[in-house]
Short mmCIF file of C-alpha atoms in Angstrom, two decimals:
data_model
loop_
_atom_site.label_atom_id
_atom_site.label_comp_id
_atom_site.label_asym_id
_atom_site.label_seq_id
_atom_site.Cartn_x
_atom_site.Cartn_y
_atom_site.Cartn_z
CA UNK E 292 -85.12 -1.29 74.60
CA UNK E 293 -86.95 -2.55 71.15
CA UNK E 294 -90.10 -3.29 73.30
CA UNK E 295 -90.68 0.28 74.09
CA UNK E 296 -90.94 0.94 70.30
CA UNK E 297 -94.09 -1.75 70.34
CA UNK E 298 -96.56 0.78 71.50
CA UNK E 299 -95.94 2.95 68.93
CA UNK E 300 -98.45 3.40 66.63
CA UNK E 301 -98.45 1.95 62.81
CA UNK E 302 -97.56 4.99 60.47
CA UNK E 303 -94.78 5.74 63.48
CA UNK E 304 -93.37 2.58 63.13
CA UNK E 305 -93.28 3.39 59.61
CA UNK E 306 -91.95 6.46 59.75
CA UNK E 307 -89.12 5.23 62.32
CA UNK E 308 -88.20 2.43 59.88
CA UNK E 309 -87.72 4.65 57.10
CA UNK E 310 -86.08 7.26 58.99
CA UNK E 311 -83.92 4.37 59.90
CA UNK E 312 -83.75 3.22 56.37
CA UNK E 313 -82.60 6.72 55.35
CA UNK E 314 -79.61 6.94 57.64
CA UNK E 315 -78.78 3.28 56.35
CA UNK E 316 -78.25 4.90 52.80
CA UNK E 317 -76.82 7.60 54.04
CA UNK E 318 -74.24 5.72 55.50
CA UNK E 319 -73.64 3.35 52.58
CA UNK E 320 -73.43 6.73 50.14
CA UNK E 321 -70.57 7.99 52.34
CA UNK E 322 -68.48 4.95 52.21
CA UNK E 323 -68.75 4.79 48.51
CA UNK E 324 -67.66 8.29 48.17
CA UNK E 325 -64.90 7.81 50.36
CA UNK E 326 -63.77 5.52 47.77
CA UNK E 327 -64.12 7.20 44.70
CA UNK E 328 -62.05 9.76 46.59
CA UNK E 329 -59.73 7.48 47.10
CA UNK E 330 -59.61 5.87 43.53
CA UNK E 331 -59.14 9.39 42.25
CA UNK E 332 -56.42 10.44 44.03
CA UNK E 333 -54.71 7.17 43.37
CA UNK E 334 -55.40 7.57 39.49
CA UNK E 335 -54.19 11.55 39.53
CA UNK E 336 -51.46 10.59 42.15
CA UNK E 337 -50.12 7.78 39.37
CA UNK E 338 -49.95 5.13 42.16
CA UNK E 339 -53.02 3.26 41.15
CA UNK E 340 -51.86 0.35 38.69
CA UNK E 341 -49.02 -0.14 40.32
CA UNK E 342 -49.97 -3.76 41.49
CA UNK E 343 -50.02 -4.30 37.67
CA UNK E 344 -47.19 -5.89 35.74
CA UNK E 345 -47.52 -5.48 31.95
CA UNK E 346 -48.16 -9.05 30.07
CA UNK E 347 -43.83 -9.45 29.43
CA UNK E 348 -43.17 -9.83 32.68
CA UNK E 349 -45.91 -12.03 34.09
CA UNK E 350 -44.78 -14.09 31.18
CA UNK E 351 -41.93 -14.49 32.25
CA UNK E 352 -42.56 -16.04 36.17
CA UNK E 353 -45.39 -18.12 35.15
CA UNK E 354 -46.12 -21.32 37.20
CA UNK E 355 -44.32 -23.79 35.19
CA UNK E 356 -46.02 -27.07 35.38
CA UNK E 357 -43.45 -30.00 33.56
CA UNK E 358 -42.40 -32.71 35.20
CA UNK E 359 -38.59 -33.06 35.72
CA UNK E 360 -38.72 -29.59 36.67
CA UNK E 361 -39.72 -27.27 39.47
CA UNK E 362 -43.13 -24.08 39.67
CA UNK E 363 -39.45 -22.03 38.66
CA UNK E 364 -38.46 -23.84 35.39
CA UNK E 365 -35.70 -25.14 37.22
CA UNK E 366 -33.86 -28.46 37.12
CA UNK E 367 -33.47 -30.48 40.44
CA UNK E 368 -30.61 -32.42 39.89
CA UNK E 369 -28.97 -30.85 37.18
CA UNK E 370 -25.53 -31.36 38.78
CA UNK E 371 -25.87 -34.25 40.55
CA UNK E 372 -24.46 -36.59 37.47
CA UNK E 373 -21.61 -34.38 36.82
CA UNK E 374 -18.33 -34.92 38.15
CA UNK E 375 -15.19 -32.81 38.70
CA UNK E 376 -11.62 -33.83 39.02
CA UNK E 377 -10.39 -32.90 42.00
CA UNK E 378 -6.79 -30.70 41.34
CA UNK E 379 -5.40 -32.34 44.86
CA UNK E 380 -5.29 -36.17 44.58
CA UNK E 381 -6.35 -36.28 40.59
CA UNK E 382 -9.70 -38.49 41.37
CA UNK E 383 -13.10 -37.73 40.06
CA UNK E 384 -15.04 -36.92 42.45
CA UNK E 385 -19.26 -36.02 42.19
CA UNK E 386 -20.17 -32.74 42.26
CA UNK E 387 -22.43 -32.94 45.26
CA UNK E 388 -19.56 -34.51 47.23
CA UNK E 389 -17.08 -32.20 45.84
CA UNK E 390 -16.56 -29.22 48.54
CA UNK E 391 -16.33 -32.20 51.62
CA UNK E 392 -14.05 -34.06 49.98
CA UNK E 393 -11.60 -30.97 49.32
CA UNK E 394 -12.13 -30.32 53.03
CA UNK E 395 -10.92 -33.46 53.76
CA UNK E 396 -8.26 -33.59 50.47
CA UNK E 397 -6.92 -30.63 51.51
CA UNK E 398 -6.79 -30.36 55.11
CA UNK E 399 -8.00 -27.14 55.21
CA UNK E 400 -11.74 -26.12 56.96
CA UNK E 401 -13.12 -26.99 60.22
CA UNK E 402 -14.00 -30.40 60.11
CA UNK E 403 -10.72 -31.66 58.31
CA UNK E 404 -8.67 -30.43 61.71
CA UNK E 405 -11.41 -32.38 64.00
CA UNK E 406 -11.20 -35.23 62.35
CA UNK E 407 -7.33 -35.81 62.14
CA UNK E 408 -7.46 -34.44 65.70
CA UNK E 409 -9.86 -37.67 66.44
CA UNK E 410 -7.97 -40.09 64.37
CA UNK E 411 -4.53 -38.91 66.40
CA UNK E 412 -6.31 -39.06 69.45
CA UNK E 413 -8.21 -42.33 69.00
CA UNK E 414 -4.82 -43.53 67.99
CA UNK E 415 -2.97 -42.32 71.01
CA UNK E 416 -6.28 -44.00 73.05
CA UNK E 417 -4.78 -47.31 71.55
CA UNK E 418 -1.88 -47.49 72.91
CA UNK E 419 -1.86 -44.81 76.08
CA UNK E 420 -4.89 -45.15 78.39
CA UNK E 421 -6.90 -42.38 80.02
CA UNK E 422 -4.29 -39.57 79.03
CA UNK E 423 -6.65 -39.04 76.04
CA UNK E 424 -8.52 -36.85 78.56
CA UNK E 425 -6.05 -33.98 77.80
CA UNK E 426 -4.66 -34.82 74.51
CA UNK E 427 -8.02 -34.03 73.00
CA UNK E 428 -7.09 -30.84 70.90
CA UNK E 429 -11.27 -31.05 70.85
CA UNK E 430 -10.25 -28.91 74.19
CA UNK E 431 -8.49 -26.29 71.75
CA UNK E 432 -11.40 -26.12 69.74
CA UNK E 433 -13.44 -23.10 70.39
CA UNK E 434 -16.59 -24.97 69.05
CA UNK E 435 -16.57 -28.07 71.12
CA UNK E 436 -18.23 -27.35 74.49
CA UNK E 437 -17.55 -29.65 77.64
CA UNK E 438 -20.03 -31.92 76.78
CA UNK E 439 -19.69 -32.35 73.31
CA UNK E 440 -16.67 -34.01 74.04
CA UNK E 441 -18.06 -36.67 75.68
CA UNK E 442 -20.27 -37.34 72.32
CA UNK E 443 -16.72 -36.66 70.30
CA UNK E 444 -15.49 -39.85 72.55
CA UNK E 445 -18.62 -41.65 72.02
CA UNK E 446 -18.59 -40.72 68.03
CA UNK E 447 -15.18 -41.36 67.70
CA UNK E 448 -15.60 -44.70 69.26
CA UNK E 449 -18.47 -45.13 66.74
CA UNK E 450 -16.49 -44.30 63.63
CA UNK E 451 -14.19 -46.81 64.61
CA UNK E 452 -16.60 -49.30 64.53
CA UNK E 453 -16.61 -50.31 61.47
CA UNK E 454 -12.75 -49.40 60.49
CA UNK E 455 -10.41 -51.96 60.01
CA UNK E 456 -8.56 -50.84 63.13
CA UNK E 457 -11.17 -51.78 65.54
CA UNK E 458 -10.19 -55.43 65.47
CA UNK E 459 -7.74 -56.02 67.93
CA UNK E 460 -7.58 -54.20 70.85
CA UNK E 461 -11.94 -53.68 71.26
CA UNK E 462 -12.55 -57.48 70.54
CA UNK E 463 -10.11 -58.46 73.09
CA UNK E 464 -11.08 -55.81 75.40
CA UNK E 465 -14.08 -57.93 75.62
CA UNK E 466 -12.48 -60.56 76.33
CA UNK E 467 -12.65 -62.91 79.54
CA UNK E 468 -10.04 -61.87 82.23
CA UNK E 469 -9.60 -65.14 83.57
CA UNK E 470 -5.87 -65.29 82.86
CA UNK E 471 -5.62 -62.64 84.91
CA UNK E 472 -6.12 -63.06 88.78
CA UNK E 473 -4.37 -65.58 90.29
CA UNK E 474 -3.13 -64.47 93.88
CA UNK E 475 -5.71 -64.73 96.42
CA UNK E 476 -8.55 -62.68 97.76
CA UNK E 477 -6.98 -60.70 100.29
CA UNK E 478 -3.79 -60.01 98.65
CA UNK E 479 -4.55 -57.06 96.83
CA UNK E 480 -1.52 -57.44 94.38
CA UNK E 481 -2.63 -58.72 91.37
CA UNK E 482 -0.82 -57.58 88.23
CA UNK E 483 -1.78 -54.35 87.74
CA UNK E 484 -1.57 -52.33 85.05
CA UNK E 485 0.19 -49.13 84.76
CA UNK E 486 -2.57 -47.34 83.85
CA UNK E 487 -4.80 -46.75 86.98
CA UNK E 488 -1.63 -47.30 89.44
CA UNK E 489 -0.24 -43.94 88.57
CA UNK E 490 -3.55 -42.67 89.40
CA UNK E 491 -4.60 -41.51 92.55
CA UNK E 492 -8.11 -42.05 93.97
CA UNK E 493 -9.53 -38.67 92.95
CA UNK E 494 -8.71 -39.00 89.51
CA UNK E 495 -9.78 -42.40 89.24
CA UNK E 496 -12.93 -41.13 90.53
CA UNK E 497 -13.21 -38.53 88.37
CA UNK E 498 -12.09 -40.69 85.62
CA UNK E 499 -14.99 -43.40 86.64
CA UNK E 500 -17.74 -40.72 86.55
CA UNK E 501 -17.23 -39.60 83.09
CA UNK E 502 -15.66 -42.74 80.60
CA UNK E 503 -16.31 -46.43 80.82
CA UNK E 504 -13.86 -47.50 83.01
CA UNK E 505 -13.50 -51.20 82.39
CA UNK E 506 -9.84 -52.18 82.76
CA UNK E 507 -9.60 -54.20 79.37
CA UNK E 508 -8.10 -57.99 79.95
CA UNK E 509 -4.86 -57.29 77.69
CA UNK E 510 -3.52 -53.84 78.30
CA UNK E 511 -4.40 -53.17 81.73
CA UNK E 512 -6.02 -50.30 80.69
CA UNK E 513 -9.35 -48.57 81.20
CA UNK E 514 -11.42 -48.49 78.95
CA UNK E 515 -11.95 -44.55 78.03
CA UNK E 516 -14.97 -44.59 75.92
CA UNK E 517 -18.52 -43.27 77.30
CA UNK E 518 -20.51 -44.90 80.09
CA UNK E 519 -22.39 -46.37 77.86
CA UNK E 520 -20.33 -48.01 75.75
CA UNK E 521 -20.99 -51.26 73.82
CA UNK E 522 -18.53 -52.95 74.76
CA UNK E 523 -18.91 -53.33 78.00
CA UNK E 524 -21.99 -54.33 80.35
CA UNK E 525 -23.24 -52.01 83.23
CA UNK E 526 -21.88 -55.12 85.14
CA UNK E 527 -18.18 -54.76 84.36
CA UNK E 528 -18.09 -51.34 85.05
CA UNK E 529 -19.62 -51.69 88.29
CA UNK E 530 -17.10 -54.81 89.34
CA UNK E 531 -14.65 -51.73 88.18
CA UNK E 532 -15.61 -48.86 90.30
CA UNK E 533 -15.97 -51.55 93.32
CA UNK E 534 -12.89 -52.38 92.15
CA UNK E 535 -10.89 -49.62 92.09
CA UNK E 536 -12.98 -47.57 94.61
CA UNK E 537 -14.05 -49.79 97.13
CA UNK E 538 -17.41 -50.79 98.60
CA UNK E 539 -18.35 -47.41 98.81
CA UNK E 540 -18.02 -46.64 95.38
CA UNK E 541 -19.95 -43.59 93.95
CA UNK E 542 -23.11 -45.63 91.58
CA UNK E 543 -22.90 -45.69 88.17
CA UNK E 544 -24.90 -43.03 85.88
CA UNK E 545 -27.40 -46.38 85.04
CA UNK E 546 -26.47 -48.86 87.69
CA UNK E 547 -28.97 -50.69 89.42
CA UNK E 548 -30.51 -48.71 92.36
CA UNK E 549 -30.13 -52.84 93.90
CA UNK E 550 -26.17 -53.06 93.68
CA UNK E 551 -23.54 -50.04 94.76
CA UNK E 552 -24.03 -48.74 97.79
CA UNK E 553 -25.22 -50.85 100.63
CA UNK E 554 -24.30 -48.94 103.10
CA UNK E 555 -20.78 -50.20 103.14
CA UNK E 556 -18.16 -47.80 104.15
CA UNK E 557 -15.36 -50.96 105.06
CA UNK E 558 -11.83 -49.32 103.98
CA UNK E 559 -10.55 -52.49 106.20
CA UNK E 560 -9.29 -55.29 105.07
CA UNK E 561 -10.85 -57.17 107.93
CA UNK E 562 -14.14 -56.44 107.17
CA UNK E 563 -13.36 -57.34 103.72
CA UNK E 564 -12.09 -60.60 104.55
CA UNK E 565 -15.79 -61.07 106.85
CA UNK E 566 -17.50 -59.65 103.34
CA UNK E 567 -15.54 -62.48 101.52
CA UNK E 568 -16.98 -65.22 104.05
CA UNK E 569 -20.34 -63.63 103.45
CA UNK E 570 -20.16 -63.93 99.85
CA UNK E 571 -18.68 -67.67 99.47
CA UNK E 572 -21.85 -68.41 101.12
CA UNK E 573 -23.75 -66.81 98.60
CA UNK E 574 -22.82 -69.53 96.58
CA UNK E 575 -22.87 -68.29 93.39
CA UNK E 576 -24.43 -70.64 90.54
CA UNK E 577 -22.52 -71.59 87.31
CA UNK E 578 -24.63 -69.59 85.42
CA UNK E 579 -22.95 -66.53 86.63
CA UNK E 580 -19.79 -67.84 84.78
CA UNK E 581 -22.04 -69.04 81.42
CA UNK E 582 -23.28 -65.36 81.37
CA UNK E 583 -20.22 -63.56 82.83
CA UNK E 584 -18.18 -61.14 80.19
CA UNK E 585 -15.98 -60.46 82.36
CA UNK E 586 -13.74 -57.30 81.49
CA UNK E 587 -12.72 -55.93 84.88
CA UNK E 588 -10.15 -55.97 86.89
CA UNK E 589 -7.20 -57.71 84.85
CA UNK E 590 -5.27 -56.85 87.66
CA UNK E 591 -5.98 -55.31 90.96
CA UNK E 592 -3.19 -52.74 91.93
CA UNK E 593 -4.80 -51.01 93.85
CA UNK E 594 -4.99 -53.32 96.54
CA UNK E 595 -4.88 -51.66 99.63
CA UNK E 596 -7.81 -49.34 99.62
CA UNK E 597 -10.18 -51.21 96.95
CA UNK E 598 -11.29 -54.53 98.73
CA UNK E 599 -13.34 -55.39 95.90
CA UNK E 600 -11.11 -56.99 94.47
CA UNK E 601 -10.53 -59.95 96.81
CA UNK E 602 -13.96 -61.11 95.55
CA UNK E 603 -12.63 -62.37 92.81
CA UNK E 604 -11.23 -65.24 94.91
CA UNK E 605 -14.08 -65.91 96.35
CA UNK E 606 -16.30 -66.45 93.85
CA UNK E 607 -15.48 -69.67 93.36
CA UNK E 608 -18.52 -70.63 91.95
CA UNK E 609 -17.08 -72.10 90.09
CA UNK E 610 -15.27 -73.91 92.63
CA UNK E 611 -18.18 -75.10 93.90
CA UNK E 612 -18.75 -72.61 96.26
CA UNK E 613 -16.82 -74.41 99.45
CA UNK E 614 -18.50 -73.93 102.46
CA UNK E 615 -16.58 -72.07 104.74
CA UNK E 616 -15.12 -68.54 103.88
CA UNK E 617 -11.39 -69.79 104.37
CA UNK E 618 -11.99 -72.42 102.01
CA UNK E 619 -13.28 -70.68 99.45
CA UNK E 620 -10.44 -68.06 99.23
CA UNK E 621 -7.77 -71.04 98.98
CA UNK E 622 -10.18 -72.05 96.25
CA UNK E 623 -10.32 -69.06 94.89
CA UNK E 624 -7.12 -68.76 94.19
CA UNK E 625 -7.05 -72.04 92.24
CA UNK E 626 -9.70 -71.19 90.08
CA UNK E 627 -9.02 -67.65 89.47
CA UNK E 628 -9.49 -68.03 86.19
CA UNK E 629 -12.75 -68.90 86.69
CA UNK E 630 -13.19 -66.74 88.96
CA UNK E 631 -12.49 -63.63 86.95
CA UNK E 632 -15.14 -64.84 84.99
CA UNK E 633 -17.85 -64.55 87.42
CA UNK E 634 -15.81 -61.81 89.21
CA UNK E 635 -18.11 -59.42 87.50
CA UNK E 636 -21.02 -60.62 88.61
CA UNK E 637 -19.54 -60.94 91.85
CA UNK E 638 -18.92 -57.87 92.35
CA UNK E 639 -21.76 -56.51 92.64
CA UNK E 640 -23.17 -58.90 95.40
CA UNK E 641 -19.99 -58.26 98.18
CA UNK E 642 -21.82 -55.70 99.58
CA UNK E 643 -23.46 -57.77 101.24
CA UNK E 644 -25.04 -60.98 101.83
CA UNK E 645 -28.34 -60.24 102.05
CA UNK E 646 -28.18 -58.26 99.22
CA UNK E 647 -26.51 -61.02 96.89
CA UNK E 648 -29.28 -62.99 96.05
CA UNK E 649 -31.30 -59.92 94.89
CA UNK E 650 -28.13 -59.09 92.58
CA UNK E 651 -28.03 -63.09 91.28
CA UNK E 652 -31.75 -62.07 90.25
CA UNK E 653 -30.54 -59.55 88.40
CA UNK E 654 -28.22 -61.45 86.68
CA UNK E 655 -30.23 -63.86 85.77
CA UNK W 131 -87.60 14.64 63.91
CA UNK W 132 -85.63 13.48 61.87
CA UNK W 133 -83.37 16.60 62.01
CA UNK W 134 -83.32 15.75 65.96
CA UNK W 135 -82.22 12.42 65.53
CA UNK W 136 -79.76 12.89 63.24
CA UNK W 137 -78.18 15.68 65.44
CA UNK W 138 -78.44 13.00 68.63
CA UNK W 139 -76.47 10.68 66.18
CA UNK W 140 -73.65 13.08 65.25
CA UNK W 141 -73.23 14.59 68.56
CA UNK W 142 -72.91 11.46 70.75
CA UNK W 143 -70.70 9.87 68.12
CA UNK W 144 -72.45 7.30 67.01
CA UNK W 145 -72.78 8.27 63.65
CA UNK W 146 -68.94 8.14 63.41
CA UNK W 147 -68.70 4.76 65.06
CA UNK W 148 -71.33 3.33 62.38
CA UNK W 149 -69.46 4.67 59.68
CA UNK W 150 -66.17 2.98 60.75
CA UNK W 151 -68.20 -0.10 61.54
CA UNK W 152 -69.44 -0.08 58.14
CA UNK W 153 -66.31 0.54 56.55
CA UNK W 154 -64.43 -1.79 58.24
CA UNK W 155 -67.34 -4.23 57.00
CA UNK W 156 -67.13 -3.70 53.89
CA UNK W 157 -63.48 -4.09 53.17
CA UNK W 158 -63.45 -7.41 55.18
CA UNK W 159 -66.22 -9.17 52.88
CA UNK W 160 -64.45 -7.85 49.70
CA UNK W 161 -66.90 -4.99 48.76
CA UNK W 162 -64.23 -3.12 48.57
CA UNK W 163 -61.92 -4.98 45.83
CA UNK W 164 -64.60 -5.44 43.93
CA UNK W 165 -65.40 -2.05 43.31
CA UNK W 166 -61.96 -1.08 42.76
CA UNK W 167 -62.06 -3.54 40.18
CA UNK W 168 -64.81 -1.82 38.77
CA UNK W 169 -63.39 1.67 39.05
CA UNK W 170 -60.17 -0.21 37.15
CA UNK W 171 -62.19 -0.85 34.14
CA UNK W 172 -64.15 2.39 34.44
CA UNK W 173 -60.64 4.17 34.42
CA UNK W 174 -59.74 1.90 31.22
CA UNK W 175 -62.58 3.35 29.68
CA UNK W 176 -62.72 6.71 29.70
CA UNK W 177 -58.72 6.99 30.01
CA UNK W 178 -56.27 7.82 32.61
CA UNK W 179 -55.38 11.24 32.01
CA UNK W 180 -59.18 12.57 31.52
CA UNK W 181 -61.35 10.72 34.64
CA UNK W 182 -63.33 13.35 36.85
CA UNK W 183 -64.68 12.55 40.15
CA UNK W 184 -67.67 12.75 38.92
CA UNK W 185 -67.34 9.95 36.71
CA UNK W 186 -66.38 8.24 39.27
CA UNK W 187 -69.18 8.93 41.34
CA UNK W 188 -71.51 8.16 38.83
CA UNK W 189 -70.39 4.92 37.82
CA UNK W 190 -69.79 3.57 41.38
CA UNK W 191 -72.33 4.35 43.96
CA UNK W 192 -75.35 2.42 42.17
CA UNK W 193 -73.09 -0.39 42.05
CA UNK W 194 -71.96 0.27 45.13
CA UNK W 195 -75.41 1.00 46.85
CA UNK W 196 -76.49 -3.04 44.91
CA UNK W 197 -72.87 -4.49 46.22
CA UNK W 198 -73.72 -4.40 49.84
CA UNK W 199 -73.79 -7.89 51.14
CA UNK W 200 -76.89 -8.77 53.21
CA UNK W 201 -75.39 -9.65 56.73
CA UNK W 202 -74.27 -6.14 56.91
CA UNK W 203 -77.03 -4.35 55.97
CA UNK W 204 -78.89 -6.34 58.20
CA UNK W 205 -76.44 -5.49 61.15
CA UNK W 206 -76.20 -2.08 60.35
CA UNK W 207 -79.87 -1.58 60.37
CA UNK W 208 -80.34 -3.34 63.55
CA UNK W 209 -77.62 -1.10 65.01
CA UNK W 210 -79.32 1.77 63.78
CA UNK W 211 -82.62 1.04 65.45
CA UNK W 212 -80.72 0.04 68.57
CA UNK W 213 -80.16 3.31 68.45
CA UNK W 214 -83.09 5.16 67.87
CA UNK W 215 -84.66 2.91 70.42
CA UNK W 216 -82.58 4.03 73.16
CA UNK W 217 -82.30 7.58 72.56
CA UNK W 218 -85.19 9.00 71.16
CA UNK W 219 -88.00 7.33 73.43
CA UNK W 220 -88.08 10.90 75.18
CA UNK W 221 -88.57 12.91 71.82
CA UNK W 222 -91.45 13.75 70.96
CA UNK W 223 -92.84 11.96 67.89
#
């Protein structure tokens, strides 16, 4: 569009640039009016200095610059040293620290409640097994959700860690099992604790999917803490669910995709007894009992569904593997000590033969 | 001609769009602050109670008229003669 202004002549040019020129200024001459307008009406209207503060006041919230103390002329940790005696139990206690500790001195407030709740029900987990499941008043609690009380099990496991109560019954929970099997293979009654005998194979199920599982050497019990709990291997919670649910049994949340379910629907205890042959062969190696922390299966009550368990006879690794199947359930028996130990490992490899040396790989 | 251009301008609107433009302009590179701040001390001067528009006007638009950065003059002019350029080809000169 600018070219067709090129022909024009010189004093047109001109005389366009100027004209253009002129409605520049007159522009620019409006918007300053407009603001003088605008200034005046402020200034008559009184709202004009109004951003203002008079010289008192800005005094007073100037930037203060000193160290120790904040832009406000505040001090950080003016209370921090202090320290109030606290009207309950007499102590001193430091300011900071004062309101949680008349939570807890008290009893009153939310987390005062929890927390005895926990201790009660960590208490009861001592001594009852998996009943903690409805004795958590967490339940009650209109702030814990479903799965927060998983985390409440796994944090309450965690406080316990260090207290001095953890001592007994978690160290020996860890403990080897080998005192523990002694009939043979395909006998299915081992001692058996009380604990997952009065349960029936739903519940166990249900159970298995949600705590640990691992039936601890000395009380019989399952162990009720999270799936992943520290105190027990992937491996003895496996040998557990294979244990108390068969071949079949559902996999673990972080099992290996290599173990659980081969395929093996056997409820019989025929097939079992073929599975058992199967696995003496495997042959497992001592190092399965070196490495084994065996925690499962202290006893084996539930014998007649849950073939699993007659593995623990057979691996007779230790036993030196005998050659035939027969053999090495006789042997079994002998060595069940042993063969708790690498009853664990075992586990895992009845599925099936094939299968077994895949599993020792894992192992090792 | 210059009568009929400024009557093209007001009538198709662009003289109210360039004004806005300019405004807008203004305020956003700070022309605007800074002349309040000049009326402020103008209005210190003379007094609250007793400043006219006048005054006002007096005081502001040479400083005002100076104050204008150089981008948008330059835009506005080019704007202008955009224009121009398209409309008035067909007046007569």
């Amino acid at each position: 569009m600018k070219m067709e202004d090129m022909p024009l002549s010189g004093p047109d040019n001109t005389k366009l640039e100027s004209l253009v020129h002129d409605i520049y200024s007159e522009l620019v001459e409006d918007a300053c009016l407009g603001l003088c307008f605008e200034v005046h009406r402020a200034v008559k209207q009184g709202y004009f200095f109004l951003d203002e503060t008079d010289q008192e006041s800005m005094k007073e919230f100037e930037i203060v610059d000193q160290p120790g103390v904040d832009i406000f002329g505040q001090v950080y940790n003016q209370w921090k040293n202090k320290e109030c005696e606290c009207p309950n139990c007499k102590r001193l206690i430091a300011a900071s620290r004062f309101a949680p500790h008349l939570e807890k001195c008290l009893g009153m407030g939310r987390n005062s409640s929890r927390i005895a709740n926990r201790r009660l029900a960590s208490n009861n987990n001592m001594s009852k097994s998996e009943s903690d499941q409805e004795d958590n008043d967490d339940l009650n609690d209109n702030d814990w959700s479903y799965g927060a009380e998983k985390k409440a099990k796994k944090r309450k496991s965690d406080k316990n860690q260090n207290s001095p109560r953890r001592s007994k019954s978690m160290k020996h929970k860890n403990g080897e099992l080998g005192t523990i099997v002694t009939s043979e293979p395909y006998k299915y009654n081992f001692n058996t604790g009380i604990s997952y005998e009065t349960l029936g194979p739903d519940e166990v199920r249900s159970l298995l999917t949600t705590q640990c599982g691992v039936i601890s050497e000395h009380t019989k019990k399952m162990c009720t803490r999270s799936q992943r709990c520290p105190q027990h291997t992937d491996e003895q919670r496996r040998a557990v669910r294979v244990f108390l649910l068969g071949p079949s049994a559902p996999t673990l949340p972080d099992a290996d995709p290599v173990v659980e379910n081969d395929g093996f629907d056997i409820p019989d205890g025929q097939t079992l007894m073929s599975r058992l042959q199967w696995e003496d062969s495997s042959d497992i190696s001592p190092t399965d009992s070196a490495s084994s922390k065996a925690s499962t299966n202290p006893s084996d009550s539930r014998r007649p569904k849950k073939k699993k368990r007659p593995s623990l006879g057979l691996n007779s690794g230790g036993g030196g593997g005998g050659g035939g199947g027969s053999s090495s359930l006789t042997g079994g028996s002998s060595s069940s000590q042993s063969n708790i130990s690498l009853s664990t490992k075992k586990k895992r490899p009845k599925l099936s033969a094939p299968s077994i040396p895949s599993i020792y790989d894992d192992l090792n | 001609m210059k009568a009929a251009v400024n009557q093209k301008l007001t009538e198709m609107g662009e003289r109210d769009r360039l004004k806005e433009l300019l405004r807008a302009k203004l305020t956003e590179c700070g022309w605007k602050d800074q002349m309040k701040a000049h009326c402020k001390e103008v209005i210190k001067q003379k007094g609250l109670e007793h400043v006219t528009v006048e005054d006002l006007v007096v005081e502001i638009t040479p400083k005002g008229r100076a104050l204008v950065p150089d981008s948008v003059k330059k835009e506005l002019l080019h704007r202008i003669r955009a224009f121009l350029a398209q409309h008035t080809n067909n007046l007569e000169y």
